[in-house]
């Protein structure tokens, strides 16, 4: 007797996927406004959310990576090698982008308390230059690369549905 193939991701994986997708969408809105409309009332309204929300996404991605490892046997098998590599690249950037920003934040010596939680006390004296330089160089760039990869990810879901004849969408929905 062969085991029946697993048709879709479980409830916790779906909650993490769609919950984080919504938070990422808002995070990119704040970044886009910061980029396109600096020093406007719109920027004042949304940019304040960027750093705390980024810290929350950092926490959620740690939970998500741990859950992906624990849940692996219960997940549908990868469609192909490109899909596996694509998902790994998404994970790498989901981790790397906030890590670089938090590193820069720490190195700046400024206190950081997202949602009132005292994460970094800050310190007196010189900033840690390699941390601020690395974050300054790569955080924004890699975040835009993540956005491009997300667009490709959504594009592949649609492509598989239209051209490939495989409706992978159902793997990530409750039905
Ligand atoms: C996964 C979460 C995050 C995403 C997707 C993200 C996305 C972005 C993007 C796309 C930009 C570029 C905006 C531009 O080109 O003007 C940016 C800039 C910025 N982000 Fe984030 N961010 C995240 C987390 C964080 C965190 C945790 C912090 C701080 C603790 C932070 C602080 C900043 C700052 C200060 C800038 C402006 C300077 C720069 O362009 O590097 N971000 N972010
Ligand atoms: C409208 C937006 C989105 C749609 C329609 C969508 C759809 C899907 C579907 C159908 C799968 C299952 C694919 C398979 O098993 O072959 C999947 C998996 C995945 N998606 Fe998305 N997705 C969206 C947004 C995002 C965003 C914003 C991210 C990350 C920033 C993301 C990251 C992932 C990852 C890492 C997986 C692998 C499963 C996991 O570990 O969660 N997706 N997505």
mmCIF file of C-alpha atoms and ligand atoms in Angstrom:
data_model
loop_
_atom_site.group_PDB
_atom_site.id
_atom_site.type_symbol
_atom_site.label_atom_id
_atom_site.label_comp_id
_atom_site.label_asym_id
_atom_site.label_seq_id
_atom_site.Cartn_x
_atom_site.Cartn_y
_atom_site.Cartn_z
ATOM 1 C CA UNK A 1 0.000 0.000 0.000
ATOM 2 C CA UNK A 2 1.423 3.432 -0.917
ATOM 3 C CA UNK A 3 0.903 6.433 1.317
ATOM 4 C CA UNK A 4 -1.482 9.014 -0.172
ATOM 5 C CA UNK A 5 0.367 12.145 -1.319
ATOM 6 C CA UNK A 6 -0.005 15.172 0.943
ATOM 7 C CA UNK A 7 -2.240 17.651 -0.879
ATOM 8 C CA UNK A 8 -1.717 20.843 1.081
ATOM 9 C CA UNK A 9 0.198 22.670 3.802
ATOM 10 C CA UNK A 10 -1.215 22.453 7.342
ATOM 11 C CA UNK A 11 -3.088 25.145 9.231
ATOM 12 C CA UNK A 12 -0.082 26.660 11.045
ATOM 13 C CA UNK A 13 1.994 26.815 7.832
ATOM 14 C CA UNK A 14 -0.891 28.513 6.007
ATOM 15 C CA UNK A 15 -1.421 30.979 8.850
ATOM 16 C CA UNK A 16 2.282 31.881 8.841
ATOM 17 C CA UNK A 17 2.369 32.129 5.030
ATOM 18 C CA UNK A 18 -0.668 34.397 4.594
ATOM 19 C CA UNK A 19 -0.227 36.369 7.830
ATOM 20 C CA UNK A 20 3.354 37.171 6.931
ATOM 21 C CA UNK A 21 2.428 37.899 3.300
ATOM 22 C CA UNK A 22 0.009 40.590 4.579
ATOM 23 C CA UNK A 23 2.666 42.048 6.909
ATOM 24 C CA UNK A 24 5.278 42.015 4.123
ATOM 25 C CA UNK A 25 2.819 43.819 1.847
ATOM 26 C CA UNK A 26 2.435 46.598 4.408
ATOM 27 C CA UNK A 27 6.185 46.640 5.074
ATOM 28 C CA UNK A 28 6.858 47.226 1.380
ATOM 29 C CA UNK A 29 4.205 49.977 1.307
ATOM 30 C CA UNK A 30 6.066 51.796 4.101
ATOM 31 C CA UNK A 31 9.401 51.302 2.272
ATOM 32 C CA UNK A 32 7.892 52.419 -1.041
ATOM 33 C CA UNK A 33 6.466 55.588 0.533
ATOM 34 C CA UNK A 34 9.820 56.287 2.219
ATOM 35 C CA UNK A 35 11.509 55.897 -1.167
ATOM 36 C CA UNK A 36 9.007 57.746 -3.370
ATOM 37 C CA UNK A 37 7.496 60.396 -1.077
ATOM 38 C CA UNK A 38 10.188 61.479 1.402
ATOM 39 C CA UNK A 39 9.336 64.346 3.767
ATOM 40 C CA UNK A 40 5.612 64.254 3.081
ATOM 41 C CA UNK A 41 2.623 63.825 5.394
ATOM 42 C CA UNK A 42 2.170 60.329 3.924
ATOM 43 C CA UNK A 43 5.685 59.361 4.951
ATOM 44 C CA UNK A 44 5.134 60.741 8.443
ATOM 45 C CA UNK A 45 1.950 58.634 8.647
ATOM 46 C CA UNK A 46 3.463 55.248 7.675
ATOM 47 C CA UNK A 47 7.264 55.242 8.070
ATOM 48 C CA UNK A 48 7.102 55.034 11.864
ATOM 49 C CA UNK A 49 5.735 51.501 11.494
ATOM 50 C CA UNK A 50 8.684 50.231 9.412
ATOM 51 C CA UNK A 51 11.178 49.415 12.157
ATOM 52 C CA UNK A 52 8.790 47.814 14.694
ATOM 53 C CA UNK A 53 7.023 45.840 11.964
ATOM 54 C CA UNK A 54 10.413 44.741 10.596
ATOM 55 C CA UNK A 55 11.362 43.484 14.070
ATOM 56 C CA UNK A 56 8.049 41.585 14.300
ATOM 57 C CA UNK A 57 8.723 40.009 10.879
ATOM 58 C CA UNK A 58 12.166 38.955 12.148
ATOM 59 C CA UNK A 59 10.537 37.142 15.069
ATOM 60 C CA UNK A 60 7.923 35.525 12.827
ATOM 61 C CA UNK A 61 10.485 34.300 10.309
ATOM 62 C CA UNK A 62 12.439 32.574 13.098
ATOM 63 C CA UNK A 63 9.205 30.806 14.148
ATOM 64 C CA UNK A 64 8.506 29.967 10.501
ATOM 65 C CA UNK A 65 11.948 28.445 9.855
ATOM 66 C CA UNK A 66 11.688 26.302 13.000
ATOM 67 C CA UNK A 67 8.164 25.253 12.023
ATOM 68 C CA UNK A 68 9.266 24.387 8.465
ATOM 69 C CA UNK A 69 11.911 22.033 9.887
ATOM 70 C CA UNK A 70 9.514 20.393 12.368
ATOM 71 C CA UNK A 71 6.642 20.175 9.870
ATOM 72 C CA UNK A 72 8.702 18.932 6.904
ATOM 73 C CA UNK A 73 7.324 15.351 6.855
ATOM 74 C CA UNK A 74 3.750 16.728 6.782
ATOM 75 C CA UNK A 75 4.291 19.025 3.781
ATOM 76 C CA UNK A 76 3.482 18.378 0.125
ATOM 77 C CA UNK A 77 6.580 17.325 -1.788
ATOM 78 C CA UNK A 78 8.266 20.015 -3.865
ATOM 79 C CA UNK A 79 7.004 20.422 -7.414
ATOM 80 C CA UNK A 80 10.560 20.450 -8.755
ATOM 81 C CA UNK A 81 14.090 21.515 -7.895
ATOM 82 C CA UNK A 82 13.542 25.090 -9.070
ATOM 83 C CA UNK A 83 10.602 25.457 -6.653
ATOM 84 C CA UNK A 84 12.757 24.196 -3.758
ATOM 85 C CA UNK A 85 15.557 26.616 -4.659
ATOM 86 C CA UNK A 86 13.058 29.477 -5.047
ATOM 87 C CA UNK A 87 11.562 28.821 -1.619
ATOM 88 C CA UNK A 88 15.047 28.562 -0.061
ATOM 89 C CA UNK A 89 15.983 31.906 -1.636
ATOM 90 C CA UNK A 90 12.800 33.454 -0.192
ATOM 91 C CA UNK A 91 13.762 32.142 3.247
ATOM 92 C CA UNK A 92 17.358 33.406 2.888
ATOM 93 C CA UNK A 93 16.152 36.933 2.104
ATOM 94 C CA UNK A 94 13.333 36.869 4.680
ATOM 95 C CA UNK A 95 16.059 36.200 7.286
ATOM 96 C CA UNK A 96 18.879 38.297 5.819
ATOM 97 C CA UNK A 97 16.951 41.528 5.208
ATOM 98 C CA UNK A 98 15.818 42.168 8.824
ATOM 99 C CA UNK A 99 19.072 40.756 10.283
ATOM 100 C CA UNK A 100 21.067 43.374 8.349
ATOM 101 C CA UNK A 101 18.736 46.155 9.505
ATOM 102 C CA UNK A 102 18.893 45.037 13.142
ATOM 103 C CA UNK A 103 22.675 44.760 12.936
ATOM 104 C CA UNK A 104 22.830 48.337 11.631
ATOM 105 C CA UNK A 105 20.451 49.452 14.365
ATOM 106 C CA UNK A 106 22.589 47.804 17.050
ATOM 107 C CA UNK A 107 25.824 49.208 15.597
ATOM 108 C CA UNK A 108 24.417 52.734 15.543
ATOM 109 C CA UNK A 109 24.340 52.696 19.358
ATOM 110 C CA UNK A 110 20.770 54.012 19.387
ATOM 111 C CA UNK A 111 18.235 52.388 21.704
ATOM 112 C CA UNK A 112 15.521 50.343 19.972
ATOM 113 C CA UNK A 113 12.266 49.319 21.640
ATOM 114 C CA UNK A 114 9.808 47.933 19.048
ATOM 115 C CA UNK A 115 6.227 48.029 20.450
ATOM 116 C CA UNK A 116 7.749 49.187 23.748
ATOM 117 C CA UNK A 117 9.856 46.006 24.141
ATOM 118 C CA UNK A 118 13.390 47.127 25.095
ATOM 119 C CA UNK A 119 15.299 45.058 22.516
ATOM 120 C CA UNK A 120 18.446 47.197 22.347
ATOM 121 C CA UNK A 121 19.497 49.484 25.210
ATOM 122 C CA UNK A 122 21.858 51.523 23.034
ATOM 123 C CA UNK A 123 25.354 52.569 24.057
ATOM 124 C CA UNK A 124 27.573 55.624 24.407
ATOM 125 C CA UNK A 125 30.541 56.328 22.190
ATOM 126 C CA UNK A 126 31.525 55.418 18.655
ATOM 127 C CA UNK A 127 29.177 53.433 16.437
ATOM 128 C CA UNK A 128 30.296 50.001 15.229
ATOM 129 C CA UNK A 129 31.172 50.990 11.719
ATOM 130 C CA UNK A 130 31.186 47.589 9.986
ATOM 131 C CA UNK A 131 27.642 46.967 11.250
ATOM 132 C CA UNK A 132 26.219 50.292 10.113
ATOM 133 C CA UNK A 133 28.123 50.113 6.803
ATOM 134 C CA UNK A 134 26.961 46.569 6.012
ATOM 135 C CA UNK A 135 23.337 47.353 6.798
ATOM 136 C CA UNK A 136 23.497 50.644 4.933
ATOM 137 C CA UNK A 137 24.930 48.931 1.895
ATOM 138 C CA UNK A 138 22.701 45.884 1.732
ATOM 139 C CA UNK A 139 19.430 46.210 3.683
ATOM 140 C CA UNK A 140 17.445 48.254 1.157
ATOM 141 C CA UNK A 141 19.007 46.572 -1.892
ATOM 142 C CA UNK A 142 18.321 43.030 -0.695
ATOM 143 C CA UNK A 143 14.812 44.019 0.408
ATOM 144 C CA UNK A 144 14.005 45.180 -3.132
ATOM 145 C CA UNK A 145 15.480 41.898 -4.407
ATOM 146 C CA UNK A 146 13.099 40.096 -2.018
ATOM 147 C CA UNK A 147 10.186 42.028 -3.499
ATOM 148 C CA UNK A 148 11.275 40.978 -7.007
ATOM 149 C CA UNK A 149 11.533 37.347 -5.864
ATOM 150 C CA UNK A 150 8.047 37.525 -4.320
ATOM 151 C CA UNK A 151 6.719 38.819 -7.661
ATOM 152 C CA UNK A 152 8.434 35.873 -9.377
ATOM 153 C CA UNK A 153 6.971 33.492 -6.779
ATOM 154 C CA UNK A 154 3.418 34.733 -7.386
ATOM 155 C CA UNK A 155 4.114 34.669 -11.133
ATOM 156 C CA UNK A 156 5.145 31.004 -10.950
ATOM 157 C CA UNK A 157 1.979 30.089 -9.028
ATOM 158 C CA UNK A 158 -0.101 31.705 -11.808
ATOM 159 C CA UNK A 159 2.081 30.192 -14.540
ATOM 160 C CA UNK A 160 1.714 26.669 -13.156
ATOM 161 C CA UNK A 161 -2.021 27.163 -13.055
ATOM 162 C CA UNK A 162 -2.403 28.543 -16.587
ATOM 163 C CA UNK A 163 0.348 26.782 -18.521
ATOM 164 C CA UNK A 164 1.536 23.897 -16.408
ATOM 165 C CA UNK A 165 -1.901 22.506 -15.688
ATOM 166 C CA UNK A 166 -1.049 22.198 -11.969
ATOM 167 C CA UNK A 167 -3.083 24.320 -9.601
ATOM 168 C CA UNK A 168 -0.507 24.650 -6.811
ATOM 169 C CA UNK A 169 -2.607 27.433 -5.270
ATOM 170 C CA UNK A 170 -4.684 24.824 -3.471
ATOM 171 C CA UNK A 171 -1.591 23.693 -1.528
ATOM 172 C CA UNK A 172 -1.642 26.973 0.381
ATOM 173 C CA UNK A 173 -5.426 27.374 0.812
ATOM 174 C CA UNK A 174 -7.819 25.563 3.121
ATOM 175 C CA UNK A 175 -10.401 24.585 0.455
HETATM 176 C C1 LIG B 1 11.738 41.849 6.582
HETATM 177 C C2 LIG B 1 11.574 43.057 7.016
HETATM 178 C C3 LIG B 1 11.947 44.300 6.251
HETATM 179 C C4 LIG B 1 11.723 44.643 4.934
HETATM 180 C C5 LIG B 1 11.017 43.817 3.857
HETATM 181 C C6 LIG B 1 12.297 45.975 4.735
HETATM 182 C C7 LIG B 1 12.288 46.669 3.534
HETATM 183 C C8 LIG B 1 12.967 47.839 3.289
HETATM 184 C C9 LIG B 1 13.161 48.460 2.009
HETATM 185 C C10 LIG B 1 12.630 47.920 0.674
HETATM 186 C C11 LIG B 1 13.902 49.585 2.192
HETATM 187 C C12 LIG B 1 14.415 50.531 1.110
HETATM 188 C C13 LIG B 1 13.640 51.828 1.073
HETATM 189 C C14 LIG B 1 14.304 52.803 0.127
HETATM 190 O O1 LIG B 1 14.933 52.351 -0.861
HETATM 191 O O2 LIG B 1 14.165 54.003 0.372
HETATM 192 C C15 LIG B 1 14.154 49.706 3.614
HETATM 193 C C16 LIG B 1 14.841 50.760 4.211
HETATM 194 C C17 LIG B 1 15.025 50.881 5.560
HETATM 195 N N1 LIG B 1 14.706 49.968 6.525
HETATM 196 FE FE1 LIG B 1 13.771 48.202 6.220
HETATM 197 N N2 LIG B 1 12.821 46.413 5.925
HETATM 198 C C18 LIG B 1 12.647 45.415 6.869
HETATM 199 C C19 LIG B 1 13.047 45.447 8.195
HETATM 200 C C20 LIG B 1 13.637 46.525 8.814
HETATM 201 C C21 LIG B 1 14.031 46.590 10.212
HETATM 202 C C22 LIG B 1 13.902 45.439 11.212
HETATM 203 C C23 LIG B 1 14.551 47.828 10.417
HETATM 204 C C24 LIG B 1 15.136 48.459 11.669
HETATM 205 C C25 LIG B 1 15.196 47.919 12.831
HETATM 206 C C26 LIG B 1 14.511 48.554 9.162
HETATM 207 C C27 LIG B 1 14.961 49.847 8.972
HETATM 208 C C28 LIG B 1 15.070 50.471 7.755
HETATM 209 C C29 LIG B 1 15.659 51.792 7.569
HETATM 210 C C30 LIG B 1 16.192 52.712 8.681
HETATM 211 C C31 LIG B 1 15.628 52.051 6.189
HETATM 212 C C32 LIG B 1 16.113 53.342 5.465
HETATM 213 C C33 LIG B 1 17.569 53.236 5.138
HETATM 214 C C34 LIG B 1 17.855 52.213 4.051
HETATM 215 O O3 LIG B 1 17.393 52.388 2.905
HETATM 216 O O4 LIG B 1 18.503 51.203 4.365
HETATM 217 N N3 LIG B 1 13.948 47.717 8.199
HETATM 218 N N4 LIG B 1 13.596 48.631 4.263
HETATM 219 C C1 LIG B 2 -0.336 36.717 -3.375
HETATM 220 C C2 LIG B 2 0.774 36.298 -2.828
HETATM 221 C C3 LIG B 2 1.197 34.847 -2.720
HETATM 222 C C4 LIG B 2 0.689 33.708 -3.295
HETATM 223 C C5 LIG B 2 -0.498 33.575 -4.250
HETATM 224 C C6 LIG B 2 1.492 32.601 -2.817
HETATM 225 C C7 LIG B 2 1.268 31.277 -3.117
HETATM 226 C C8 LIG B 2 1.996 30.213 -2.640
HETATM 227 C C9 LIG B 2 1.717 28.820 -2.925
HETATM 228 C C10 LIG B 2 0.571 28.301 -3.783
HETATM 229 C C11 LIG B 2 2.655 28.074 -2.292
HETATM 230 C C12 LIG B 2 2.823 26.542 -2.350
HETATM 231 C C13 LIG B 2 3.792 26.245 -3.470
HETATM 232 C C14 LIG B 2 4.302 24.844 -3.524
HETATM 233 O O1 LIG B 2 4.184 24.088 -2.556
HETATM 234 O O2 LIG B 2 4.875 24.470 -4.572
HETATM 235 C C15 LIG B 2 3.549 28.979 -1.605
HETATM 236 C C16 LIG B 2 4.646 28.607 -0.852
HETATM 237 C C17 LIG B 2 5.525 29.484 -0.288
HETATM 238 N N1 LIG B 2 5.451 30.865 -0.305
HETATM 239 FE FE1 LIG B 2 3.978 31.971 -1.147
HETATM 240 N N2 LIG B 2 2.492 33.095 -2.004
HETATM 241 C C18 LIG B 2 2.348 34.449 -1.911
HETATM 242 C C19 LIG B 2 3.130 35.322 -1.184
HETATM 243 C C20 LIG B 2 4.286 34.958 -0.545
HETATM 244 C C21 LIG B 2 5.176 35.878 0.152
HETATM 245 C C22 LIG B 2 4.923 37.394 0.302
HETATM 246 C C23 LIG B 2 6.213 35.138 0.621
HETATM 247 C C24 LIG B 2 7.433 35.571 1.401
HETATM 248 C C25 LIG B 2 7.825 36.756 1.633
HETATM 249 C C26 LIG B 2 5.983 33.754 0.260
HETATM 250 C C27 LIG B 2 6.830 32.693 0.577
HETATM 251 C C28 LIG B 2 6.556 31.368 0.347
HETATM 252 C C29 LIG B 2 7.376 30.253 0.812
HETATM 253 C C30 LIG B 2 8.708 30.377 1.578
HETATM 254 C C31 LIG B 2 6.733 29.076 0.419
HETATM 255 C C32 LIG B 2 7.174 27.635 0.721
HETATM 256 C C33 LIG B 2 6.288 27.098 1.837
HETATM 257 C C34 LIG B 2 6.645 27.698 3.173
HETATM 258 O O3 LIG B 2 7.680 27.317 3.730
HETATM 259 O O4 LIG B 2 5.871 28.551 3.674
HETATM 260 N N3 LIG B 2 4.807 33.677 -0.439
HETATM 261 N N4 LIG B 2 3.108 30.277 -1.829
#
